[in-house]
Amino acid sequence: MAAANTDDSNTPNLVYPIGKIIHLKMSTPNQKQATLHVKIKQQKQPWTLSCGMVVELKDAGDSESISATLRNQSEAFLKMFDRRFAEQIRQDNGIDAWSGDMEQEFLTALTSGRAEEFLRKLQTVLDFQRDTEDDWDAAENEVYLATELRKCFASEIATYARLEEYQGKIIPRFLASFILDVPSSNMALTTQQQELFKQQGILLQYLAGFSLSTLVDNAPETSWQAIVDQAIEIVHVLGDHGILNADVRPDNFIVVPKDDSYQVFMIDFGQCRFRRENESDAEWGRAKWRQDEEGAVDRAGKFGSYGIALDFNLPQEIGVKVRAISMISKITKRDAEELASRWQILLRGLVGGERSLALAADTGRGS
């Protein structure tokens, strides 16, 4: 993959300008196709794994093929899993900002069958990416990005389905999934080629609030701890439903003012995975420990400087203060944090009854 070029001349405003009406093709419960027209009101940048926009729903109430929930919405949050403008995944993989020339190379690879052959190797050849990615051309990079974002799209939908009972409470309500067809110069594409080419997205409840990363600027100090506690509890809910989220960070929580308090929602589930059926307690516990989703709520360590604790609300009689480890032990801060993480997992297992005690024994052997 080439070194990333962040040239600002490649702007998504050409494709998703404010005021533009775009047409979303959706499958309805009766397997019929419905088209929803939405007007872009606001771009929510930066764009990471998806392109986020606030949209106004146009004429949704006129179509009985669209769900009643969606017809009752005047605006929503649109997430496009568009490889062209997903800045984070392009930069993380050292891929240049999208250009028209890249798209032409991508289309040529699609119609020639070369893209499908590359995808076959990517999916079936052991260590293919590791051994070859430095030599991928622009078209192969685009195929890779399209494949990765399809995984993110599928992960979002699956996670919202598993957490359906929590929609509108700790995660946004899921409104619809859709396809946005991008003109392809009238090229005839096979079904698999169309799968690589089309842009997919989801519509969610729009939450008018602020991100957890801007907490201290948007909420009174008296509410900080309660807000962070809500975020930690949401992480626990995901864990209790067999979900590991590799993208927990303050920017992925929205804090919504509600009367005299605040309601916290987690967003962005494109990097979630479910616990596998054959994944043992020790394996699952180890994966959760390594990811440290609770600690990632304060990834930058900013909350601690304001006296906000990332507590687990453990019973007082246990009386363990894991943050004191680095003060009473002659070990490095990094080692102290690792040891604290092990104790936190052990204690949550003792208290909740659903955490793995096998993990404590497994990780303890390396102490």
CSV table of C-alpha atoms in Angstrom, one decimal:
chain,number,residue,atom,x,y,z
A,1,MET,CA,0.0,0.0,0.0
A,2,ALA,CA,1.2,3.5,-0.8
A,3,ALA,CA,2.0,6.1,1.9
A,4,ALA,CA,-1.1,8.0,2.7
A,5,ASN,CA,-1.6,11.4,1.0
A,6,THR,CA,-4.0,13.6,2.9
A,7,ASP,CA,-4.4,16.2,0.1
A,8,ASP,CA,-7.4,18.3,1.0
A,9,SER,CA,-8.2,18.8,-2.7
A,10,ASN,CA,-10.0,15.4,-2.6
A,11,THR,CA,-13.2,16.6,-1.0
A,12,PRO,CA,-16.3,14.6,-0.3
A,13,ASN,CA,-18.4,17.8,-0.8
A,14,LEU,CA,-18.6,16.8,-4.5
A,15,VAL,CA,-20.5,13.7,-3.6
A,16,TYR,CA,-22.3,14.5,-0.3
A,17,PRO,CA,-22.7,18.3,-0.4
A,18,ILE,CA,-25.1,19.9,2.1
A,19,GLY,CA,-28.5,20.4,0.5
A,20,LYS,CA,-28.2,17.5,-1.9
A,21,ILE,CA,-31.0,15.0,-2.0
A,22,ILE,CA,-29.9,11.4,-2.3
A,23,HIS,CA,-32.0,8.3,-3.0
A,24,LEU,CA,-31.7,5.3,-0.7
A,25,LYS,CA,-32.9,1.8,-1.9
A,26,MET,CA,-34.2,-0.3,1.0
A,27,SER,CA,-35.6,-3.8,1.4
A,28,THR,CA,-38.9,-3.8,3.2
A,29,PRO,CA,-40.3,-6.6,5.5
A,30,ASN,CA,-42.4,-7.9,2.6
A,31,GLN,CA,-39.3,-8.2,0.4
A,32,LYS,CA,-40.3,-5.3,-1.8
A,33,GLN,CA,-38.0,-2.5,-2.8
A,34,ALA,CA,-38.7,1.0,-1.5
A,35,THR,CA,-36.8,4.2,-2.2
A,36,LEU,CA,-36.4,6.8,0.5
A,37,HIS,CA,-35.3,10.4,-0.4
A,38,VAL,CA,-33.2,12.3,2.1
A,39,LYS,CA,-31.7,15.7,2.1
A,40,ILE,CA,-28.3,16.2,3.6
A,41,LYS,CA,-28.5,18.9,6.3
A,42,GLN,CA,-25.1,18.5,8.0
A,43,GLN,CA,-21.9,16.6,7.7
A,44,LYS,CA,-20.6,15.1,10.9
A,45,GLN,CA,-16.8,15.0,10.5
A,46,PRO,CA,-14.2,13.6,10.9
A,47,TRP,CA,-15.2,10.6,8.8
A,48,THR,CA,-13.6,7.5,10.1
A,49,LEU,CA,-14.9,4.1,9.0
A,50,SER,CA,-18.1,5.6,7.7
A,51,CYS,CA,-19.4,9.0,6.4
A,52,GLY,CA,-21.8,10.5,9.0
A,53,MET,CA,-24.5,13.0,8.1
A,54,VAL,CA,-27.6,14.4,9.6
A,55,VAL,CA,-30.4,14.1,7.0
A,56,GLU,CA,-34.0,15.3,6.5
A,57,LEU,CA,-36.4,12.6,5.4
A,58,LYS,CA,-38.4,13.7,2.4
A,59,ASP,CA,-41.9,12.3,1.7
A,60,ALA,CA,-41.3,9.3,3.9
A,61,GLY,CA,-44.8,9.4,5.2
A,62,ASP,CA,-46.2,9.0,1.7
A,63,SER,CA,-45.0,5.4,1.2
A,64,GLU,CA,-46.8,2.6,3.0
A,65,SER,CA,-43.9,0.3,2.0
A,66,ILE,CA,-41.7,2.2,4.5
A,67,SER,CA,-41.9,1.2,8.1
A,68,ALA,CA,-44.1,3.2,10.4
A,69,THR,CA,-41.1,4.0,12.7
A,70,LEU,CA,-39.3,5.5,9.7
A,71,ARG,CA,-42.3,7.4,8.4
A,72,ASN,CA,-42.6,9.1,11.8
A,73,GLN,CA,-39.1,10.5,11.6
A,74,SER,CA,-38.4,14.0,10.3
A,75,GLU,CA,-34.6,13.6,10.5
A,76,ALA,CA,-32.1,10.8,11.0
A,77,PHE,CA,-28.4,10.1,11.2
A,78,LEU,CA,-27.1,8.5,8.0
A,79,LYS,CA,-23.9,6.4,8.0
A,80,MET,CA,-22.4,5.6,4.6
A,81,PHE,CA,-19.8,2.9,4.5
A,82,ASP,CA,-18.2,4.6,1.5
A,83,ARG,CA,-14.6,3.5,0.9
A,84,ARG,CA,-13.9,6.7,-1.0
A,85,PHE,CA,-14.2,9.0,2.0
A,86,ALA,CA,-13.7,6.8,5.0
A,87,GLU,CA,-10.6,8.7,6.1
A,88,GLN,CA,-9.5,6.6,9.1
A,89,ILE,CA,-9.4,3.3,7.3
A,90,ARG,CA,-7.6,4.8,4.4
A,91,GLN,CA,-5.0,6.4,6.5
A,92,ASP,CA,-4.6,3.4,8.8
A,93,ASN,CA,-3.7,1.3,5.8
A,94,GLY,CA,-1.5,3.9,4.2
A,95,ILE,CA,-3.8,4.4,1.2
A,96,ASP,CA,-3.9,7.8,-0.5
A,97,ALA,CA,-7.0,10.0,-0.4
A,98,TRP,CA,-9.5,8.9,-3.1
A,99,SER,CA,-9.4,10.4,-6.6
A,100,GLY,CA,-11.2,10.0,-9.9
A,101,ASP,CA,-8.2,8.2,-11.4
A,102,MET,CA,-8.3,5.6,-8.6
A,103,GLU,CA,-11.9,5.0,-9.3
A,104,GLN,CA,-11.3,4.5,-13.0
A,105,GLU,CA,-8.6,1.9,-12.1
A,106,PHE,CA,-11.0,0.2,-9.7
A,107,LEU,CA,-13.8,0.0,-12.4
A,108,THR,CA,-11.4,-1.4,-14.9
A,109,ALA,CA,-10.3,-4.1,-12.5
A,110,LEU,CA,-13.9,-4.9,-11.8
A,111,THR,CA,-15.0,-5.3,-15.4
A,112,SER,CA,-11.9,-7.3,-16.3
A,113,GLY,CA,-12.4,-9.8,-13.5
A,114,ARG,CA,-9.1,-8.9,-11.9
A,115,ALA,CA,-10.8,-7.5,-8.8
A,116,GLU,CA,-12.6,-10.8,-8.2
A,117,GLU,CA,-9.4,-12.8,-8.6
A,118,PHE,CA,-7.7,-10.5,-6.1
A,119,LEU,CA,-10.6,-10.9,-3.7
A,120,ARG,CA,-10.5,-14.7,-4.0
A,121,LYS,CA,-6.8,-14.7,-3.0
A,122,LEU,CA,-7.5,-12.2,-0.2
A,123,GLN,CA,-10.1,-14.5,1.3
A,124,THR,CA,-8.5,-17.9,0.7
A,125,VAL,CA,-4.7,-17.6,0.5
A,126,LEU,CA,-2.9,-17.8,3.9
A,127,ASP,CA,-1.1,-14.6,4.9
A,128,PHE,CA,-1.9,-13.1,1.4
A,129,GLN,CA,-2.4,-9.6,2.8
A,130,ARG,CA,0.8,-9.7,5.0
A,131,ASP,CA,2.9,-11.0,2.2
A,132,THR,CA,1.7,-8.8,-0.7
A,133,GLU,CA,0.0,-5.6,0.6
A,134,ASP,CA,3.1,-3.4,0.0
A,135,ASP,CA,2.8,-4.2,-3.7
A,136,TRP,CA,-0.9,-3.6,-4.1
A,137,ASP,CA,-1.9,-1.1,-6.8
A,138,ALA,CA,-4.7,1.5,-6.5
A,139,ALA,CA,-7.4,-0.9,-7.8
A,140,GLU,CA,-6.4,-3.6,-5.3
A,141,ASN,CA,-6.4,-1.1,-2.5
A,142,GLU,CA,-10.0,-0.1,-3.3
A,143,VAL,CA,-11.1,-3.7,-3.5
A,144,TYR,CA,-9.6,-4.3,0.0
A,145,LEU,CA,-11.3,-1.2,1.4
A,146,ALA,CA,-14.6,-2.2,-0.1
A,147,THR,CA,-14.3,-5.6,1.5
A,148,GLU,CA,-13.4,-4.3,4.9
A,149,LEU,CA,-16.2,-1.8,5.0
A,150,ARG,CA,-18.7,-4.5,4.0
A,151,LYS,CA,-17.6,-6.2,7.2
A,152,CYS,CA,-18.1,-3.0,9.2
A,153,PHE,CA,-21.6,-2.7,7.7
A,154,ALA,CA,-22.5,-6.3,8.6
A,155,SER,CA,-21.1,-5.8,12.1
A,156,GLU,CA,-23.2,-2.7,12.7
A,157,ILE,CA,-26.4,-4.4,11.6
A,158,ALA,CA,-25.7,-7.6,13.6
A,159,THR,CA,-24.9,-5.6,16.8
A,160,TYR,CA,-28.0,-3.5,16.6
A,161,ALA,CA,-30.1,-6.7,16.1
A,162,ARG,CA,-28.5,-8.3,19.2
A,163,LEU,CA,-29.1,-5.2,21.3
A,164,GLU,CA,-32.6,-4.5,20.0
A,165,GLU,CA,-34.1,-4.2,23.5
A,166,TYR,CA,-31.6,-1.4,24.3
A,167,GLN,CA,-32.3,0.7,21.2
A,168,GLY,CA,-33.4,4.2,22.1
A,169,LYS,CA,-32.0,3.6,25.7
A,170,ILE,CA,-28.2,3.2,25.5
A,171,ILE,CA,-27.8,2.9,21.7
A,172,PRO,CA,-29.6,4.7,18.9
A,173,ARG,CA,-32.7,3.2,17.4
A,174,PHE,CA,-31.9,1.4,14.2
A,175,LEU,CA,-34.2,2.7,11.4
A,176,ALA,CA,-33.1,1.0,8.2
A,177,SER,CA,-30.3,-0.3,6.0
A,178,PHE,CA,-30.0,0.7,2.4
A,179,ILE,CA,-27.9,0.8,-0.8
A,180,LEU,CA,-26.9,3.9,-2.6
A,181,ASP,CA,-26.2,3.1,-6.2
A,182,VAL,CA,-23.3,5.1,-7.6
A,183,PRO,CA,-23.3,5.7,-11.4
A,184,SER,CA,-20.8,3.4,-13.1
A,185,SER,CA,-20.7,4.8,-16.6
A,186,ASN,CA,-23.3,2.2,-17.6
A,187,MET,CA,-20.8,-0.6,-17.2
A,188,ALA,CA,-22.3,-4.1,-17.1
A,189,LEU,CA,-21.3,-5.7,-13.8
A,190,THR,CA,-21.9,-9.2,-12.5
A,191,THR,CA,-23.6,-9.7,-9.1
A,192,GLN,CA,-20.3,-10.1,-7.3
A,193,GLN,CA,-18.9,-7.0,-9.0
A,194,GLN,CA,-21.9,-5.0,-8.0
A,195,GLU,CA,-21.5,-6.1,-4.4
A,196,LEU,CA,-18.0,-4.6,-4.4
A,197,PHE,CA,-19.1,-1.4,-6.2
A,198,LYS,CA,-22.3,-0.4,-4.4
A,199,GLN,CA,-22.3,1.8,-1.4
A,200,GLN,CA,-24.1,0.6,1.7
A,201,GLY,CA,-25.4,2.4,4.7
A,202,ILE,CA,-27.7,2.6,7.7
A,203,LEU,CA,-30.2,5.1,9.1
A,204,LEU,CA,-30.2,5.7,12.8
A,205,GLN,CA,-32.0,7.8,15.3
A,206,TYR,CA,-30.4,11.2,15.4
A,207,LEU,CA,-29.1,12.1,18.9
A,208,ALA,CA,-28.8,15.8,19.5
A,209,GLY,CA,-26.0,15.9,22.0
A,210,PHE,CA,-22.2,16.1,22.5
A,211,SER,CA,-19.5,13.5,22.4
A,212,LEU,CA,-18.1,12.2,25.7
A,213,SER,CA,-14.7,13.5,24.6
A,214,THR,CA,-16.0,17.1,25.1
A,215,LEU,CA,-17.7,16.3,28.5
A,216,VAL,CA,-15.9,18.9,30.6
A,217,ASP,CA,-16.9,21.7,28.1
A,218,ASN,CA,-20.5,20.8,27.9
A,219,ALA,CA,-21.8,19.6,31.3
A,220,PRO,CA,-21.5,20.8,34.8
A,221,GLU,CA,-18.8,19.2,37.0
A,222,THR,CA,-21.4,17.7,39.3
A,223,SER,CA,-22.7,15.5,36.5
A,224,TRP,CA,-19.3,14.2,35.2
A,225,GLN,CA,-19.0,11.1,37.3
A,226,ALA,CA,-22.6,9.9,36.6
A,227,ILE,CA,-22.1,10.4,32.9
A,228,VAL,CA,-18.9,8.4,32.8
A,229,ASP,CA,-20.5,5.7,35.0
A,230,GLN,CA,-23.2,5.4,32.4
A,231,ALA,CA,-20.6,4.9,29.6
A,232,ILE,CA,-18.9,2.2,31.7
A,233,GLU,CA,-22.2,0.4,32.3
A,234,ILE,CA,-22.9,0.4,28.5
A,235,VAL,CA,-19.6,-1.4,28.0
A,236,HIS,CA,-20.7,-4.0,30.5
A,237,VAL,CA,-24.0,-4.5,28.7
A,238,LEU,CA,-22.2,-5.3,25.5
A,239,GLY,CA,-20.0,-7.8,27.4
A,240,ASP,CA,-23.0,-9.4,29.0
A,241,HIS,CA,-24.4,-10.0,25.5
A,242,GLY,CA,-21.2,-11.6,24.2
A,243,ILE,CA,-20.0,-8.5,22.3
A,244,LEU,CA,-16.4,-7.3,22.1
A,245,ASN,CA,-16.1,-3.8,20.7
A,246,ALA,CA,-12.6,-2.9,19.4
A,247,ASP,CA,-13.6,0.8,18.8
A,248,VAL,CA,-14.5,2.0,22.3
A,249,ARG,CA,-13.4,5.6,22.8
A,250,PRO,CA,-14.8,8.8,24.1
A,251,ASP,CA,-15.8,10.0,20.6
A,252,ASN,CA,-18.1,7.0,20.3
A,253,PHE,CA,-20.4,8.0,23.1
A,254,ILE,CA,-23.0,10.7,22.7
A,255,VAL,CA,-24.3,12.5,25.8
A,256,VAL,CA,-27.8,13.8,25.4
A,257,PRO,CA,-29.2,16.4,27.8
A,258,LYS,CA,-32.5,15.1,29.3
A,259,ASP,CA,-34.4,17.4,31.7
A,260,ASP,CA,-32.0,18.0,34.6
A,261,SER,CA,-29.8,15.0,33.8
A,262,TYR,CA,-28.0,13.3,30.9
A,263,GLN,CA,-28.5,10.1,28.9
A,264,VAL,CA,-25.5,8.4,27.4
A,265,PHE,CA,-25.5,6.4,24.2
A,266,MET,CA,-22.8,4.3,22.5
A,267,ILE,CA,-22.4,4.6,18.8
A,268,ASP,CA,-20.3,2.9,16.1
A,269,PHE,CA,-20.3,-0.8,16.1
A,270,GLY,CA,-18.4,-1.5,12.9
A,271,GLN,CA,-15.5,-3.2,14.8
A,272,CYS,CA,-17.6,-5.4,17.1
A,273,ARG,CA,-17.4,-9.2,17.1
A,274,PHE,CA,-19.5,-11.8,18.9
A,275,ARG,CA,-18.2,-14.4,21.2
A,276,ARG,CA,-17.8,-17.6,19.2
A,277,GLU,CA,-19.7,-20.7,20.2
A,278,ASN,CA,-16.5,-22.7,20.8
A,279,GLU,CA,-14.7,-19.8,22.6
A,280,SER,CA,-13.9,-20.9,26.2
A,281,ASP,CA,-14.3,-18.6,29.2
A,282,ALA,CA,-10.6,-18.2,29.4
A,283,GLU,CA,-10.2,-17.3,25.7
A,284,TRP,CA,-13.1,-14.8,25.9
A,285,GLY,CA,-11.9,-13.3,29.1
A,286,ARG,CA,-8.4,-12.9,27.7
A,287,ALA,CA,-9.8,-11.2,24.6
A,288,LYS,CA,-11.9,-8.8,26.7
A,289,TRP,CA,-8.9,-8.1,29.0
A,290,ARG,CA,-6.6,-7.3,26.1
A,291,GLN,CA,-9.1,-5.0,24.5
A,292,ASP,CA,-9.7,-3.2,27.8
A,293,GLU,CA,-13.0,-1.6,26.7
A,294,GLU,CA,-13.6,0.0,30.1
A,295,GLY,CA,-10.2,1.7,30.1
A,296,ALA,CA,-10.8,2.9,26.5
A,297,VAL,CA,-13.7,5.0,27.7
A,298,ASP,CA,-10.9,7.3,28.9
A,299,ARG,CA,-8.4,6.4,26.2
A,300,ALA,CA,-6.5,9.7,26.5
A,301,GLY,CA,-6.5,9.6,30.3
A,302,LYS,CA,-8.1,13.0,30.4
A,303,PHE,CA,-11.0,12.1,32.8
A,304,GLY,CA,-8.6,11.0,35.5
A,305,SER,CA,-7.0,14.5,35.6
A,306,TYR,CA,-10.4,15.9,36.5
A,307,GLY,CA,-10.9,13.4,39.3
A,308,ILE,CA,-13.4,11.2,37.3
A,309,ALA,CA,-12.9,7.6,38.2
A,310,LEU,CA,-13.5,4.6,35.9
A,311,ASP,CA,-15.2,2.6,38.6
A,312,PHE,CA,-16.9,-0.8,38.4
A,313,ASN,CA,-19.3,-0.1,41.2
A,314,LEU,CA,-18.0,-3.1,43.2
A,315,PRO,CA,-19.4,-3.9,46.6
A,316,GLN,CA,-17.7,-1.8,49.3
A,317,GLU,CA,-16.7,-4.9,51.4
A,318,ILE,CA,-14.3,-6.0,48.7
A,319,GLY,CA,-12.3,-2.9,49.4
A,320,VAL,CA,-9.8,-3.3,46.5
A,321,LYS,CA,-8.4,-0.1,45.0
A,322,VAL,CA,-6.5,-1.2,41.9
A,323,ARG,CA,-5.3,2.3,41.1
A,324,ALA,CA,-3.2,2.2,44.2
A,325,ILE,CA,-1.0,-0.5,42.8
A,326,SER,CA,1.5,1.8,41.2
A,327,MET,CA,1.8,3.8,44.4
A,328,ILE,CA,2.7,0.9,46.7
A,329,SER,CA,4.6,-1.3,44.3
A,330,LYS,CA,8.0,-0.7,42.8
A,331,ILE,CA,6.9,-1.5,39.3
A,332,THR,CA,6.4,0.6,36.2
A,333,LYS,CA,3.2,2.4,35.5
A,334,ARG,CA,2.5,0.2,32.5
A,335,ASP,CA,3.0,-3.0,34.6
A,336,ALA,CA,0.8,-1.5,37.3
A,337,GLU,CA,-2.0,-0.8,34.7
A,338,GLU,CA,-1.7,-4.4,33.4
A,339,LEU,CA,-1.9,-5.9,36.9
A,340,ALA,CA,-4.9,-3.6,37.7
A,341,SER,CA,-6.7,-4.8,34.6
A,342,ARG,CA,-6.2,-8.4,35.7
A,343,TRP,CA,-7.7,-7.7,39.1
A,344,GLN,CA,-10.6,-5.8,37.6
A,345,ILE,CA,-11.6,-8.7,35.5
A,346,LEU,CA,-11.2,-11.1,38.4
A,347,LEU,CA,-13.4,-8.9,40.7
A,348,ARG,CA,-16.1,-8.5,38.1
A,349,GLY,CA,-16.2,-12.3,37.8
A,350,LEU,CA,-16.6,-12.6,41.6
A,351,VAL,CA,-19.3,-10.0,41.7
A,352,GLY,CA,-21.3,-10.6,38.5
A,353,GLY,CA,-21.0,-14.3,38.4
A,354,GLU,CA,-20.7,-14.1,34.6
A,355,ARG,CA,-17.0,-13.3,34.2
A,356,SER,CA,-14.4,-15.9,33.8
A,357,LEU,CA,-12.5,-17.0,36.9
A,358,ALA,CA,-10.4,-19.2,34.6
A,359,LEU,CA,-8.9,-16.0,33.1
A,360,ALA,CA,-7.5,-15.1,36.5
A,361,ALA,CA,-5.6,-18.3,36.8
A,362,ASP,CA,-4.5,-18.1,33.2
A,363,THR,CA,-3.1,-14.6,33.4
A,364,GLY,CA,-1.8,-15.1,36.9
A,365,ARG,CA,0.8,-17.6,35.6
A,366,GLY,CA,2.5,-14.7,33.8
A,367,SER,CA,2.7,-12.5,36.9
